[in-house]
Amino acid sequence: MPAEILNEMRPRCFVIMGFGKKTDFLTGRVLDLDKTYKNIIQPAVEAAGLKCMRADEIVHSGLIDLPMYEQLLNAEVVVADLSTSNATALYELGVRHALRPYTTVVIAEDGFRAFPFDVNHVPVRLYRHLGEGIEFTEVMRFREELTAAIVKMLSGPGPRQPDSPVYAGLPGLNPPTFHPTATGETTPESADKSASTASSLTQDVLMQAADVAQKNGDFQAAKKMFTAIRQMTKTEGPEDPHLIQRLALVTYKSRYPSEQAALEEARDLLLVIDPVTSNDTETLGLWGSVHKRLWDLTKDPTNLDVAVRAYERGFYLRNDYYNGINFAFLLNVRATHTADRAEAVADFVQARRVRKEVISICEQWLASNPAPDEKAGAEAKEQYLQSKYWVLASMAEAYVGVADEARAQATMAEADSTSTPSWMTSSTREQLDVLRRLLADSPLKSL
């Protein structure tokens, strides 16, 4: 029997959690929940012998709500990650607890302790997240713990005790059963079940292909794939911010049909996730990047001011080095293009202060994010190297900005050693060249 069919026949585990990078507003940290899913939850579930599925992997027609409810009812196991107090995750956990007395595992990042009153009655398994990544030893520890918990709840000896507080509190309650319509009508559920195995894997395959295309710099191909995924997952409610962010990135980098048209399309895409008031540093960074490039093309000062505000907000909200280094760069740009000498001096001095903060932030990141263990998978190592590249590149630019060329050269050489895609290194060097020219035209010379 083909491996794809055997995979479909395995018991299912449905995962309740947010997607992409989410801000925990109680602690101010940004957690990459996709790394939790890919590095911990999915491997742990598969090690227990189950097929793992998250809501963004469900291929469906119509509203996502219907197949999602079916998964909450019928999945042999549900894992719910409540990190960042995701309201949708809490709601879906409540639905699961109402539908099934057993086999629900609740987890959360250990910096998140502000559980709603009712959830305080439920055992919560905790793991430690570093924000951009998860330490390899913690990945392996929690993976084993989660696998063991799933295996025990499915095959443990003796009568099971409900893990749902609903069924624990109402011992006479019987769980519901689901009956397809007796009229023979095709429902979204039956349509999904009758779809071919190839169709059920389409979204996951598209996402993997988009990742490869983006890594190789084929942004037009990546854009087509992300657009297809967006159409497959689009509902009447809010769209997935992480998907919009990725689509906007490859859209403006595609420079198709022209660089300005691509930037304007990316700008309109980002409006879907409300970048003006967003507290998501990724959204703010993209919003700033799009307007920074529009400024380069049009020299419209409105675009420059929007970019400065976006990067400034992203930097001060979360001490985000990416937003910080670009904020400093644009302060120098603005200093060069203003006729007001006092304003130019103020921007120039502030840029230098921001860069000193960026250096400190980057040093802290390097100190608290050691390289993955030799046993780590290729994906974990690649993610670490890409993150390390941007940290080192930001440090190198900051050293240029504070007139420490020796450290800038040494740090950039270390960044180059991470073997990252060529589009990343070329982007950094272009900005460094421009920055050196801006610094040569310092307004402080007139003082």
Short mmCIF file of C-alpha atoms in Angstrom, two decimals:
data_model
loop_
_atom_site.label_atom_id
_atom_site.label_comp_id
_atom_site.label_asym_id
_atom_site.label_seq_id
_atom_site.Cartn_x
_atom_site.Cartn_y
_atom_site.Cartn_z
CA MET A 1 0.00 0.00 0.00
CA PRO A 2 1.44 3.46 -0.88
CA ALA A 3 2.99 5.41 2.00
CA GLU A 4 0.59 8.34 1.40
CA ILE A 5 -2.45 6.10 1.94
CA LEU A 6 -0.95 4.52 5.07
CA ASN A 7 -0.28 8.02 6.39
CA GLU A 8 -3.92 8.98 5.87
CA MET A 9 -5.09 5.86 7.73
CA ARG A 10 -3.19 6.69 10.93
CA PRO A 11 -5.07 8.06 13.97
CA ARG A 12 -5.25 11.84 13.87
CA CYS A 13 -3.98 14.51 16.21
CA PHE A 14 -5.42 17.98 15.67
CA VAL A 15 -3.27 20.87 16.95
CA ILE A 16 -4.88 24.03 18.31
CA MET A 17 -2.49 26.99 18.23
CA GLY A 18 -1.65 30.28 16.54
CA PHE A 19 0.45 30.48 13.39
CA GLY A 20 3.71 32.31 12.68
CA LYS A 21 5.18 34.93 14.99
CA LYS A 22 2.80 36.13 17.68
CA THR A 23 3.29 38.74 20.40
CA ASP A 24 2.62 37.77 24.01
CA PHE A 25 1.40 41.17 25.16
CA LEU A 26 1.68 40.26 28.84
CA THR A 27 5.44 39.70 28.59
CA GLY A 28 6.21 41.76 25.48
CA ARG A 29 7.98 38.85 23.76
CA VAL A 30 7.42 37.66 20.20
CA LEU A 31 7.19 33.86 19.90
CA ASP A 32 7.64 31.99 16.64
CA LEU A 33 4.82 29.45 17.06
CA ASP A 34 5.62 27.76 13.74
CA LYS A 35 8.90 26.61 15.27
CA THR A 36 7.02 25.16 18.24
CA TYR A 37 4.81 23.25 15.80
CA LYS A 38 7.52 22.05 13.42
CA ASN A 39 10.29 21.36 15.94
CA ILE A 40 8.31 20.01 18.91
CA ILE A 41 4.64 19.21 18.41
CA GLN A 42 4.64 17.60 14.95
CA PRO A 43 7.67 15.33 15.58
CA ALA A 44 6.31 14.35 19.01
CA VAL A 45 2.88 13.46 17.61
CA GLU A 46 4.36 11.47 14.73
CA ALA A 47 6.67 9.62 17.12
CA ALA A 48 3.52 8.49 18.96
CA GLY A 49 2.22 7.04 15.68
CA LEU A 50 -0.40 9.69 14.84
CA LYS A 51 -0.94 11.90 11.81
CA CYS A 52 -0.46 15.52 12.87
CA MET A 53 -2.60 18.34 11.47
CA ARG A 54 -3.01 22.03 12.19
CA ALA A 55 -5.89 24.22 10.98
CA ASP A 56 -3.76 25.86 8.28
CA GLU A 57 -3.10 22.40 6.79
CA ILE A 58 -6.76 21.50 6.30
CA VAL A 59 -7.75 21.60 2.64
CA HIS A 60 -11.39 22.64 2.60
CA SER A 61 -14.17 24.19 0.60
CA GLY A 62 -16.23 26.97 2.17
CA LEU A 63 -15.68 28.12 5.73
CA ILE A 64 -12.84 26.58 7.75
CA ASP A 65 -15.19 26.34 10.77
CA LEU A 66 -16.91 23.12 9.61
CA PRO A 67 -13.85 20.89 9.07
CA MET A 68 -12.28 22.44 12.16
CA TYR A 69 -15.28 21.41 14.30
CA GLU A 70 -15.09 17.93 12.77
CA GLN A 71 -11.44 17.66 13.80
CA LEU A 72 -12.24 18.85 17.33
CA LEU A 73 -14.87 16.13 17.62
CA ASN A 74 -13.27 13.21 15.80
CA ALA A 75 -9.51 13.59 16.24
CA GLU A 76 -8.17 10.85 18.51
CA VAL A 77 -5.94 13.41 20.23
CA VAL A 78 -5.97 17.21 20.41
CA VAL A 79 -2.93 19.23 21.49
CA ALA A 80 -3.76 22.82 22.45
CA ASP A 81 -0.95 25.39 22.75
CA LEU A 82 -2.25 28.42 24.65
CA SER A 83 0.94 30.49 24.38
CA THR A 84 0.37 34.24 23.86
CA SER A 85 -3.22 33.90 25.16
CA ASN A 86 -4.52 33.23 21.65
CA ALA A 87 -8.29 33.81 21.83
CA THR A 88 -9.07 31.42 18.98
CA ALA A 89 -7.03 28.66 20.63
CA LEU A 90 -8.86 29.16 23.94
CA TYR A 91 -12.23 29.02 22.17
CA GLU A 92 -11.32 25.84 20.26
CA LEU A 93 -10.06 24.21 23.47
CA GLY A 94 -13.44 24.95 25.06
CA VAL A 95 -15.22 23.32 22.11
CA ARG A 96 -13.01 20.22 22.41
CA HIS A 97 -13.62 19.96 26.15
CA ALA A 98 -17.37 20.15 25.49
CA LEU A 99 -17.22 17.44 22.81
CA ARG A 100 -14.75 14.86 24.16
CA PRO A 101 -14.01 13.75 27.73
CA TYR A 102 -10.55 12.35 26.97
CA THR A 103 -7.30 12.73 25.01
CA THR A 104 -6.77 16.50 25.09
CA VAL A 105 -3.29 17.75 25.97
CA VAL A 106 -2.83 21.40 26.96
CA ILE A 107 0.61 22.99 26.62
CA ALA A 108 2.04 26.52 26.86
CA GLU A 109 5.30 28.41 26.85
CA ASP A 110 6.47 28.71 30.46
CA GLY A 111 6.66 32.50 30.37
CA PHE A 112 2.89 32.54 29.91
CA ARG A 113 1.10 31.99 33.21
CA ALA A 114 -1.98 34.24 32.94
CA PHE A 115 -4.43 31.44 32.24
CA PRO A 116 -8.15 32.22 32.43
CA PHE A 117 -9.80 31.05 35.64
CA ASP A 118 -11.38 27.93 34.12
CA VAL A 119 -8.13 26.78 32.50
CA ASN A 120 -6.44 26.86 35.91
CA HIS A 121 -8.31 23.61 36.61
CA VAL A 122 -6.59 21.85 33.69
CA PRO A 123 -3.05 20.40 33.79
CA VAL A 124 -0.80 22.44 31.49
CA ARG A 125 2.54 21.09 30.28
CA LEU A 126 5.15 23.86 29.95
CA TYR A 127 8.06 24.33 27.57
CA ARG A 128 10.62 27.13 27.26
CA HIS A 129 10.64 29.28 24.12
CA LEU A 130 13.43 31.75 23.30
CA GLY A 131 11.27 33.87 20.99
CA GLU A 132 12.95 33.44 17.60
CA GLY A 133 13.82 29.82 18.33
CA ILE A 134 13.89 27.04 20.90
CA GLU A 135 17.05 25.58 22.40
CA PHE A 136 17.79 22.11 21.04
CA THR A 137 17.95 20.44 24.47
CA GLU A 138 14.53 21.92 25.31
CA VAL A 139 13.14 20.73 21.96
CA MET A 140 14.25 17.16 22.68
CA ARG A 141 13.11 17.23 26.33
CA PHE A 142 9.61 18.46 25.61
CA ARG A 143 9.27 16.31 22.49
CA GLU A 144 9.85 13.20 24.61
CA GLU A 145 7.47 14.43 27.30
CA LEU A 146 4.70 15.12 24.80
CA THR A 147 5.15 11.81 22.98
CA ALA A 148 5.01 9.92 26.29
CA ALA A 149 1.85 11.78 27.34
CA ILE A 150 0.07 10.93 24.09
CA VAL A 151 1.10 7.27 24.19
CA LYS A 152 0.00 6.95 27.82
CA MET A 153 -3.43 8.51 27.26
CA LEU A 154 -4.08 6.26 24.27
CA SER A 155 -2.82 2.97 25.67
CA GLY A 156 -2.43 3.35 29.41
CA PRO A 157 -3.83 0.62 31.70
CA GLY A 158 -7.01 0.92 33.72
CA PRO A 159 -10.07 3.18 33.37
CA ARG A 160 -9.38 6.66 32.06
CA GLN A 161 -10.15 9.79 33.99
CA PRO A 162 -11.61 12.68 31.96
CA ASP A 163 -9.13 15.41 31.11
CA SER A 164 -12.06 17.64 30.16
CA PRO A 165 -13.27 19.71 33.14
CA VAL A 166 -16.78 19.56 31.64
CA TYR A 167 -16.99 15.77 31.84
CA ALA A 168 -15.07 15.64 35.12
CA GLY A 169 -17.63 18.00 36.68
CA LEU A 170 -20.67 16.35 35.06
CA PRO A 171 -19.92 12.61 35.30
CA GLY A 172 -23.33 11.64 33.87
CA LEU A 173 -22.76 13.54 30.63
CA ASN A 174 -22.49 11.50 27.43
CA PRO A 175 -20.32 12.82 24.57
CA PRO A 176 -22.16 13.56 21.31
CA THR A 177 -21.83 11.55 18.11
CA PHE A 178 -21.70 12.99 14.63
CA HIS A 179 -24.08 11.72 11.91
CA PRO A 180 -23.67 12.84 8.29
CA THR A 181 -26.87 14.04 6.65
CA ALA A 182 -29.33 11.27 5.83
CA THR A 183 -30.44 13.02 2.63
CA GLY A 184 -27.34 12.04 0.69
CA GLU A 185 -26.42 15.70 0.17
CA THR A 186 -22.77 16.54 -0.23
CA THR A 187 -21.46 18.44 2.79
CA PRO A 188 -18.12 20.20 3.16
CA GLU A 189 -17.05 17.32 5.42
CA SER A 190 -17.95 14.60 2.94
CA ALA A 191 -16.39 16.59 0.13
CA ASP A 192 -13.16 16.78 2.08
CA LYS A 193 -13.21 13.06 2.86
CA SER A 194 -13.83 12.09 -0.75
CA ALA A 195 -10.98 14.28 -2.03
CA SER A 196 -7.92 12.40 -3.25
CA THR A 197 -4.85 12.00 -1.05
CA ALA A 198 -2.96 14.26 -3.44
CA SER A 199 -5.51 17.04 -2.90
CA SER A 200 -5.30 16.70 0.88
CA LEU A 201 -1.57 17.22 0.69
CA THR A 202 -1.70 20.17 -1.73
CA GLN A 203 -1.40 22.99 0.79
CA ASP A 204 1.52 21.44 2.62
CA VAL A 205 3.29 20.72 -0.66
CA LEU A 206 2.71 24.29 -1.86
CA MET A 207 4.12 25.71 1.37
CA GLN A 208 7.26 23.58 1.12
CA ALA A 209 7.72 24.57 -2.54
CA ALA A 210 7.23 28.25 -1.66
CA ASP A 211 9.91 27.96 1.05
CA VAL A 212 12.36 26.50 -1.46
CA ALA A 213 11.54 29.11 -4.11
CA GLN A 214 12.01 31.97 -1.63
CA LYS A 215 15.30 30.53 -0.40
CA ASN A 216 16.54 30.30 -4.02
CA GLY A 217 15.49 33.88 -4.77
CA ASP A 218 12.69 32.88 -7.17
CA PHE A 219 10.26 35.37 -5.69
CA GLN A 220 7.74 35.28 -8.54
CA ALA A 221 7.28 31.53 -8.09
CA ALA A 222 7.03 31.90 -4.31
CA LYS A 223 4.43 34.64 -4.77
CA LYS A 224 2.25 32.39 -6.96
CA MET A 225 2.37 29.61 -4.36
CA PHE A 226 1.61 31.85 -1.38
CA THR A 227 -1.24 33.42 -3.37
CA ALA A 228 -2.67 29.95 -4.04
CA ILE A 229 -2.44 29.06 -0.34
CA ARG A 230 -4.15 32.33 0.53
CA GLN A 231 -7.06 31.50 -1.76
CA MET A 232 -7.33 28.00 -0.27
CA THR A 233 -7.43 29.29 3.32
CA LYS A 234 -9.34 32.54 2.89
CA THR A 235 -12.50 32.86 4.99
CA GLU A 236 -14.89 35.65 5.90
CA GLY A 237 -12.93 36.35 9.07
CA PRO A 238 -9.47 37.87 9.59
CA GLU A 239 -6.71 36.47 7.40
CA ASP A 240 -3.61 34.75 8.73
CA PRO A 241 -1.09 37.58 9.41
CA HIS A 242 1.91 35.29 8.94
CA LEU A 243 0.76 34.28 5.45
CA ILE A 244 0.09 37.91 4.48
CA GLN A 245 3.55 38.87 5.74
CA ARG A 246 5.24 36.18 3.66
CA LEU A 247 3.19 37.03 0.58
CA ALA A 248 3.97 40.75 0.93
CA LEU A 249 7.71 40.02 1.28
CA VAL A 250 8.02 37.94 -1.88
CA THR A 251 5.69 40.32 -3.73
CA TYR A 252 7.90 43.37 -3.30
CA LYS A 253 11.08 41.36 -3.82
CA SER A 254 9.73 39.98 -7.11
CA ARG A 255 9.90 43.49 -8.66
CA TYR A 256 7.19 42.34 -11.08
CA PRO A 257 5.74 43.77 -13.29
CA SER A 258 7.90 46.69 -12.13
CA GLU A 259 9.64 47.50 -8.88
CA GLN A 260 7.21 50.28 -7.98
CA ALA A 261 4.12 48.24 -8.93
CA ALA A 262 5.38 45.34 -6.80
CA LEU A 263 5.96 47.64 -3.82
CA GLU A 264 2.51 49.19 -4.14
CA GLU A 265 0.93 45.74 -4.33
CA ALA A 266 2.84 44.66 -1.21
CA ARG A 267 1.74 47.87 0.56
CA ASP A 268 -1.92 47.09 -0.23
CA LEU A 269 -1.50 43.51 1.00
CA LEU A 270 -0.13 44.71 4.33
CA LEU A 271 -3.13 47.00 4.83
CA VAL A 272 -5.13 43.79 5.40
CA ILE A 273 -3.32 43.32 8.75
CA ASP A 274 -3.55 46.98 9.87
CA PRO A 275 0.15 47.96 9.98
CA VAL A 276 -0.47 51.49 11.29
CA THR A 277 -1.69 50.27 14.69
CA SER A 278 -0.12 46.79 14.74
CA ASN A 279 2.08 45.67 17.63
CA ASP A 280 3.60 42.90 15.49
CA THR A 281 7.26 43.76 14.83
CA GLU A 282 7.32 41.64 11.67
CA THR A 283 4.39 43.60 10.22
CA LEU A 284 5.98 46.92 11.22
CA GLY A 285 9.30 45.89 9.71
CA LEU A 286 7.67 44.98 6.39
CA TRP A 287 5.60 48.18 6.38
CA GLY A 288 8.75 50.18 6.95
CA SER A 289 10.69 48.25 4.31
CA VAL A 290 8.04 48.78 1.62
CA HIS A 291 7.86 52.53 2.25
CA LYS A 292 11.64 52.81 2.49
CA ARG A 293 11.91 51.37 -1.02
CA LEU A 294 9.06 53.55 -2.27
CA TRP A 295 11.00 56.53 -0.96
CA ASP A 296 14.08 55.37 -2.87
CA LEU A 297 12.03 55.28 -6.09
CA THR A 298 9.75 58.30 -5.72
CA LYS A 299 11.57 60.61 -3.27
CA ASP A 300 8.13 61.36 -1.85
CA PRO A 301 8.84 62.53 1.75
CA THR A 302 5.56 60.99 2.90
CA ASN A 303 6.96 57.52 2.21
CA LEU A 304 10.12 58.35 4.15
CA ASP A 305 8.15 59.58 7.18
CA VAL A 306 5.88 56.49 7.15
CA ALA A 307 8.93 54.22 7.04
CA VAL A 308 10.63 56.09 9.91
CA ARG A 309 7.49 55.82 12.08
CA ALA A 310 7.07 52.11 11.34
CA TYR A 311 10.67 51.21 12.19
CA GLU A 312 10.66 53.47 15.26
CA ARG A 313 7.50 51.84 16.60
CA GLY A 314 8.82 48.34 15.92
CA PHE A 315 12.10 49.13 17.67
CA TYR A 316 10.75 50.71 20.82
CA LEU A 317 7.87 48.24 21.24
CA ARG A 318 10.08 45.15 21.50
CA ASN A 319 13.73 46.29 21.35
CA ASP A 320 13.75 44.67 17.91
CA TYR A 321 17.20 44.94 16.33
CA TYR A 322 15.94 44.68 12.73
CA ASN A 323 13.55 47.59 13.14
CA GLY A 324 16.19 49.45 15.15
CA ILE A 325 18.96 49.25 12.56
CA ASN A 326 16.61 50.39 9.80
CA PHE A 327 15.22 53.17 11.99
CA ALA A 328 18.76 54.48 12.50
CA PHE A 329 19.52 54.22 8.77
CA LEU A 330 16.46 56.24 7.79
CA LEU A 331 17.23 58.88 10.40
CA ASN A 332 20.49 59.45 8.52
CA VAL A 333 18.60 59.53 5.24
CA ARG A 334 16.18 62.11 6.59
CA ALA A 335 19.04 64.16 8.05
CA THR A 336 20.56 64.40 4.57
CA HIS A 337 17.30 65.50 2.93
CA THR A 338 16.10 68.16 5.34
CA ALA A 339 16.89 71.86 4.97
CA ASP A 340 16.49 72.41 8.72
CA ARG A 341 20.01 72.06 10.14
CA ALA A 342 18.78 71.59 13.73
CA GLU A 343 16.47 68.74 12.65
CA ALA A 344 19.29 67.16 10.67
CA VAL A 345 21.63 67.23 13.68
CA ALA A 346 18.90 65.80 15.94
CA ASP A 347 18.26 62.88 13.54
CA PHE A 348 21.99 62.23 13.12
CA VAL A 349 22.62 62.08 16.87
CA GLN A 350 19.56 59.94 17.53
CA ALA A 351 20.69 57.47 14.85
CA ARG A 352 24.00 57.02 16.64
CA ARG A 353 22.26 56.39 19.97
CA VAL A 354 19.91 53.84 18.43
CA ARG A 355 22.86 51.96 16.92
CA LYS A 356 24.54 51.66 20.31
CA GLU A 357 21.34 50.08 21.63
CA VAL A 358 21.19 47.75 18.63
CA ILE A 359 24.75 46.55 19.30
CA SER A 360 23.79 45.74 22.90
CA ILE A 361 20.62 43.90 21.81
CA CYS A 362 22.54 41.86 19.24
CA GLU A 363 25.26 40.96 21.75
CA GLN A 364 22.58 39.69 24.12
CA TRP A 365 21.03 37.60 21.33
CA LEU A 366 24.37 35.98 20.47
CA ALA A 367 25.09 35.24 24.12
CA SER A 368 21.70 33.60 24.74
CA ASN A 369 21.39 31.69 21.44
CA PRO A 370 24.19 29.12 21.11
CA ALA A 371 24.46 27.05 17.95
CA PRO A 372 22.23 23.95 17.82
CA ASP A 373 23.65 20.65 18.99
CA GLU A 374 25.20 18.35 16.38
CA LYS A 375 22.13 16.12 16.68
CA ALA A 376 19.81 18.93 15.57
CA GLY A 377 18.07 18.52 12.25
CA ALA A 378 19.10 20.36 9.09
CA GLU A 379 16.06 22.67 9.26
CA ALA A 380 16.84 23.76 12.82
CA LYS A 381 20.46 24.49 11.88
CA GLU A 382 19.43 26.46 8.80
CA GLN A 383 16.94 28.55 10.77
CA TYR A 384 19.57 29.31 13.38
CA LEU A 385 22.16 30.38 10.79
CA GLN A 386 19.71 32.69 9.03
CA SER A 387 18.76 34.35 12.32
CA LYS A 388 22.41 34.65 13.28
CA TYR A 389 23.23 36.21 9.91
CA TRP A 390 20.72 39.05 10.37
CA VAL A 391 21.95 39.68 13.92
CA LEU A 392 25.58 39.89 12.78
CA ALA A 393 24.69 41.99 9.71
CA SER A 394 22.79 44.43 11.92
CA MET A 395 25.77 44.63 14.29
CA ALA A 396 28.14 45.28 11.37
CA GLU A 397 25.93 48.11 10.14
CA ALA A 398 25.70 49.53 13.66
CA TYR A 399 29.51 49.52 13.96
CA VAL A 400 29.75 51.38 10.64
CA GLY A 401 27.27 53.92 12.02
CA VAL A 402 29.33 54.58 15.15
CA ALA A 403 32.55 54.85 13.11
CA ASP A 404 34.11 51.55 14.22
CA GLU A 405 35.11 50.17 10.81
CA ALA A 406 37.44 47.50 12.21
CA ARG A 407 34.67 45.82 14.16
CA ALA A 408 32.27 46.33 11.26
CA GLN A 409 34.58 44.44 8.88
CA ALA A 410 35.21 41.61 11.35
CA THR A 411 31.50 41.22 12.16
CA MET A 412 30.50 41.24 8.49
CA ALA A 413 33.09 38.54 7.77
CA GLU A 414 31.55 36.42 10.51
CA ALA A 415 28.09 37.02 9.02
CA ASP A 416 29.32 35.89 5.60
CA SER A 417 30.53 32.63 7.14
CA THR A 418 26.92 31.59 7.87
CA SER A 419 26.50 30.73 4.15
CA THR A 420 23.15 32.44 3.74
CA PRO A 421 21.37 33.05 0.40
CA SER A 422 23.05 35.59 -1.87
CA TRP A 423 20.05 37.96 -1.88
CA MET A 424 20.50 38.46 1.87
CA THR A 425 24.19 39.37 1.67
CA SER A 426 23.73 41.62 -1.36
CA SER A 427 20.92 43.50 0.42
CA THR A 428 23.17 44.10 3.43
CA ARG A 429 26.13 45.33 1.40
CA GLU A 430 23.98 47.71 -0.62
CA GLN A 431 22.75 49.33 2.59
CA LEU A 432 26.27 49.53 4.04
CA ASP A 433 27.51 51.33 0.93
CA VAL A 434 24.67 53.84 1.10
CA LEU A 435 25.21 54.36 4.84
CA ARG A 436 28.89 55.17 4.39
CA ARG A 437 27.96 57.87 1.86
CA LEU A 438 25.36 59.32 4.24
CA LEU A 439 27.83 59.44 7.10
CA ALA A 440 30.37 61.25 4.93
CA ASP A 441 27.81 64.05 4.58
CA SER A 442 27.40 64.52 8.34
CA PRO A 443 25.53 67.66 9.46
CA LEU A 444 27.88 67.80 12.45
CA LYS A 445 30.60 69.15 10.17
CA SER A 446 28.91 72.56 10.17
CA LEU A 447 28.97 72.86 13.97
#
